[in-house]
PDB file of C-alpha atoms in Angstrom:
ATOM      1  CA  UNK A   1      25.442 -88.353 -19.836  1.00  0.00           C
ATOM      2  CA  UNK A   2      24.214 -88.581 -23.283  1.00  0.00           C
ATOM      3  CA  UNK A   3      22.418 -92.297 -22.140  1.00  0.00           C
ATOM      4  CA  UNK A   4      21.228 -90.623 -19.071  1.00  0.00           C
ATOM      5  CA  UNK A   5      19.065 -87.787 -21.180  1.00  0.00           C
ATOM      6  CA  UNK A   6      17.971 -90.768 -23.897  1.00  0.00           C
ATOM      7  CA  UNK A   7      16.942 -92.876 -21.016  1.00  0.00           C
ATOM      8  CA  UNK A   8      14.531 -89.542 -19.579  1.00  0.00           C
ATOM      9  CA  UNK A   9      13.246 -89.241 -22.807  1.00  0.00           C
ATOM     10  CA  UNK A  10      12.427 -92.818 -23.749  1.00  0.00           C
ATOM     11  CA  UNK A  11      10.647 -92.933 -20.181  1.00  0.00           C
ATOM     12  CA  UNK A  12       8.300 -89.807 -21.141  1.00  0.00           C
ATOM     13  CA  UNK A  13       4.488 -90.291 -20.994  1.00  0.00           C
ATOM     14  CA  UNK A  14       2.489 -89.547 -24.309  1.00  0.00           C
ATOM     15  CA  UNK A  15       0.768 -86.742 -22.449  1.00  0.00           C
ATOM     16  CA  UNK A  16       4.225 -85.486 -21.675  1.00  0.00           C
ATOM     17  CA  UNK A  17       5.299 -85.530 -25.115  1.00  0.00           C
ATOM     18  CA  UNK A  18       2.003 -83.853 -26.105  1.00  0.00           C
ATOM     19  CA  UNK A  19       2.578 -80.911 -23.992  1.00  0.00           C
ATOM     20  CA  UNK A  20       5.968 -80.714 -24.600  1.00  0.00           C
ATOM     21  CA  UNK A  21       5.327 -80.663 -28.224  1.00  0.00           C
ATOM     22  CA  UNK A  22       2.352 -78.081 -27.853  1.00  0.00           C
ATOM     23  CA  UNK A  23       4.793 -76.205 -25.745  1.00  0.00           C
ATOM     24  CA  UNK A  24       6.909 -76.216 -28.536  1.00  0.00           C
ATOM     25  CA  UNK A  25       4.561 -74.959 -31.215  1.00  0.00           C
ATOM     26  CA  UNK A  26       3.223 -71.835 -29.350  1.00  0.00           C
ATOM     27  CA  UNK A  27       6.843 -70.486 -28.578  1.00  0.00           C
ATOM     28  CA  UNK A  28       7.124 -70.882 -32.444  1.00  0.00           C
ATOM     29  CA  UNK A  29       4.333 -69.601 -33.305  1.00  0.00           C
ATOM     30  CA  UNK A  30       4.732 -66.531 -30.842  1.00  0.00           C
ATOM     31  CA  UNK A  31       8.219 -66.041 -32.819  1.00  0.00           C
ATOM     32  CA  UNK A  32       6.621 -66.091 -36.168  1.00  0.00           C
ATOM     33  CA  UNK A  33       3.743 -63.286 -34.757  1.00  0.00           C
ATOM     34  CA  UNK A  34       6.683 -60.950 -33.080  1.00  0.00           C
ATOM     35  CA  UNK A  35       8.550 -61.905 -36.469  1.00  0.00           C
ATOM     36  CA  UNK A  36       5.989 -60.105 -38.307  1.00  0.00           C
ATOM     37  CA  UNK A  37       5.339 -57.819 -36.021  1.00  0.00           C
ATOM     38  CA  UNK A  38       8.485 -56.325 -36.251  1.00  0.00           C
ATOM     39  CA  UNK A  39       8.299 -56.069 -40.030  1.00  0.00           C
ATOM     40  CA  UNK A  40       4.703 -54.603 -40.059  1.00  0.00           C
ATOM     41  CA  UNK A  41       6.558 -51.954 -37.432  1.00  0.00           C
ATOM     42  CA  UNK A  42       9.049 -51.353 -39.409  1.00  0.00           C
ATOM     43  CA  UNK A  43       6.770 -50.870 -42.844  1.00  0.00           C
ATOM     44  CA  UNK A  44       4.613 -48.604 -40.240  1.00  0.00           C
ATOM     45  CA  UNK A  45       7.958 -46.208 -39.787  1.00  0.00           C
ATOM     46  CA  UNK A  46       8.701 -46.212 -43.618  1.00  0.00           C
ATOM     47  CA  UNK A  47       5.020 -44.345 -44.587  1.00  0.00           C
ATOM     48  CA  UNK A  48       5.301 -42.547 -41.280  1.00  0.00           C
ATOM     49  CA  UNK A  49       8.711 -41.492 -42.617  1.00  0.00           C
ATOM     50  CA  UNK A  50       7.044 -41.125 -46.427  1.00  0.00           C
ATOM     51  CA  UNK A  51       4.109 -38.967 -44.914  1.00  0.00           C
ATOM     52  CA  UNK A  52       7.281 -36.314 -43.224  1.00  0.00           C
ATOM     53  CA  UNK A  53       9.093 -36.362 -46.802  1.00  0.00           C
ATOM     54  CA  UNK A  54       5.702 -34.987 -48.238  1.00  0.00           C
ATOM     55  CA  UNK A  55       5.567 -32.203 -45.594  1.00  0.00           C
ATOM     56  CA  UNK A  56       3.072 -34.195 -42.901  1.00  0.00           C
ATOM     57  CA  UNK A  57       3.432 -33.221 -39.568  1.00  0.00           C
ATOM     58  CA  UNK A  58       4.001 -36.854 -37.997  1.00  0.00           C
ATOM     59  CA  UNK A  59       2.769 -35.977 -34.695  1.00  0.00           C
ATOM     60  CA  UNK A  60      -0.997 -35.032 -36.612  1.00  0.00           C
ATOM     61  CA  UNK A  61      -0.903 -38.184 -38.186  1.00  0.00           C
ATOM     62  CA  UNK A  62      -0.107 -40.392 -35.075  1.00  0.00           C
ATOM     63  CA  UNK A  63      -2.710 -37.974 -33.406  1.00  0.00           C
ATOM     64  CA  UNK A  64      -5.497 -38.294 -36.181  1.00  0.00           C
ATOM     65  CA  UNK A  65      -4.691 -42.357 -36.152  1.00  0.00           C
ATOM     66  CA  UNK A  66      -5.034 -42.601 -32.282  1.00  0.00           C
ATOM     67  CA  UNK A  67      -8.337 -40.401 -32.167  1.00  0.00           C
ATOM     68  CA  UNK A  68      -9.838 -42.126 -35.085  1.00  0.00           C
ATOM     69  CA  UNK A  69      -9.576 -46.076 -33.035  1.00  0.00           C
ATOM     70  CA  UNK A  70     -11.334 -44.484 -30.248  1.00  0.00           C
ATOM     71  CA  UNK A  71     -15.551 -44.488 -30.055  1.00  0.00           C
ATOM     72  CA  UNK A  72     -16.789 -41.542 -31.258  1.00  0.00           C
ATOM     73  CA  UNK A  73     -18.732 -40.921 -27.985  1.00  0.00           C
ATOM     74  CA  UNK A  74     -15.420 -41.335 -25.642  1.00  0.00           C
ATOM     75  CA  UNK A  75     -13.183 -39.085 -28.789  1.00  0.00           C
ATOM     76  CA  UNK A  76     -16.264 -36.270 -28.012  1.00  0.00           C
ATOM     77  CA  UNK A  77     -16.202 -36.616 -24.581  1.00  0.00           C
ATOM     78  CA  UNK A  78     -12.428 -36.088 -24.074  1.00  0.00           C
ATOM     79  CA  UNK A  79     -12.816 -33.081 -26.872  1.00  0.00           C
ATOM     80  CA  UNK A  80     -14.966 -31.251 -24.651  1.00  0.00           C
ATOM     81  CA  UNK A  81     -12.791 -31.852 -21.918  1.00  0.00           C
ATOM     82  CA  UNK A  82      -9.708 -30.682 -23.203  1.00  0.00           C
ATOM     83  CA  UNK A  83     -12.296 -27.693 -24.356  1.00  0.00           C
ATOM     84  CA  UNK A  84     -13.078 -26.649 -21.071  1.00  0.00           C
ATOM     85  CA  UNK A  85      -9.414 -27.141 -19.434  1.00  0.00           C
ATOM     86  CA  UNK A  86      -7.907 -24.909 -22.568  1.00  0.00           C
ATOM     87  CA  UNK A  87     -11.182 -22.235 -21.703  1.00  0.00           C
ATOM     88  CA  UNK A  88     -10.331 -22.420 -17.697  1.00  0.00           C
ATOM     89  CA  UNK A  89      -6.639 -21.814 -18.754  1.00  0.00           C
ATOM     90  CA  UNK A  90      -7.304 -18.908 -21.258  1.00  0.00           C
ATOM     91  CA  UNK A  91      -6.044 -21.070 -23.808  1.00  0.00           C
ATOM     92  CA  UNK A  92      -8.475 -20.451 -26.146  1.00  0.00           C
TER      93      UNK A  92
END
């Protein structure tokens, strides 16, 4: 078997190869990203965690942070939404 799989890959084109090998080098590189990913996650949880040992309310801050990476039109717009639903509701 071992002659059978040297013969396939002596009869490989150079574009084969090429692919194969840039094939190769995105799944590594895609492990490397989710790598560091998974540590920039992970350092995320630690001041999350940091922020609750200081007497943060976690669910404020992950609030604040989503609100503040929307537009300022679009964060206004869904203010004055959730405005009017509390008002309708006697919320407020």
């Amino acid at each position: 078997m071992a002659t059978s799989a040297a013969a396939v890959k002596d009869d490989e084109s150079p574009a084969t190869r090429f692919a194969k090998d840039q094939l190769k080098a995105i799944i590594e590189r895609i492990e490397r990203l989710e790598e560091e990913k998974k540590t920039i996650s992970d350092d995320i949880r630690d001041v999350y965690a940091e922020a609750k040992g200081n007497g943060f309310d976690v669910k404020a801050l992950r609030t604040i942070i989503r609100m503040r990476k929307q537009d300022a039109n679009e964060r206004a717009e869904q203010e004055t939404i959730l405005e009017t639903y509390m008002q309708a509701l006697g919320m407020l």
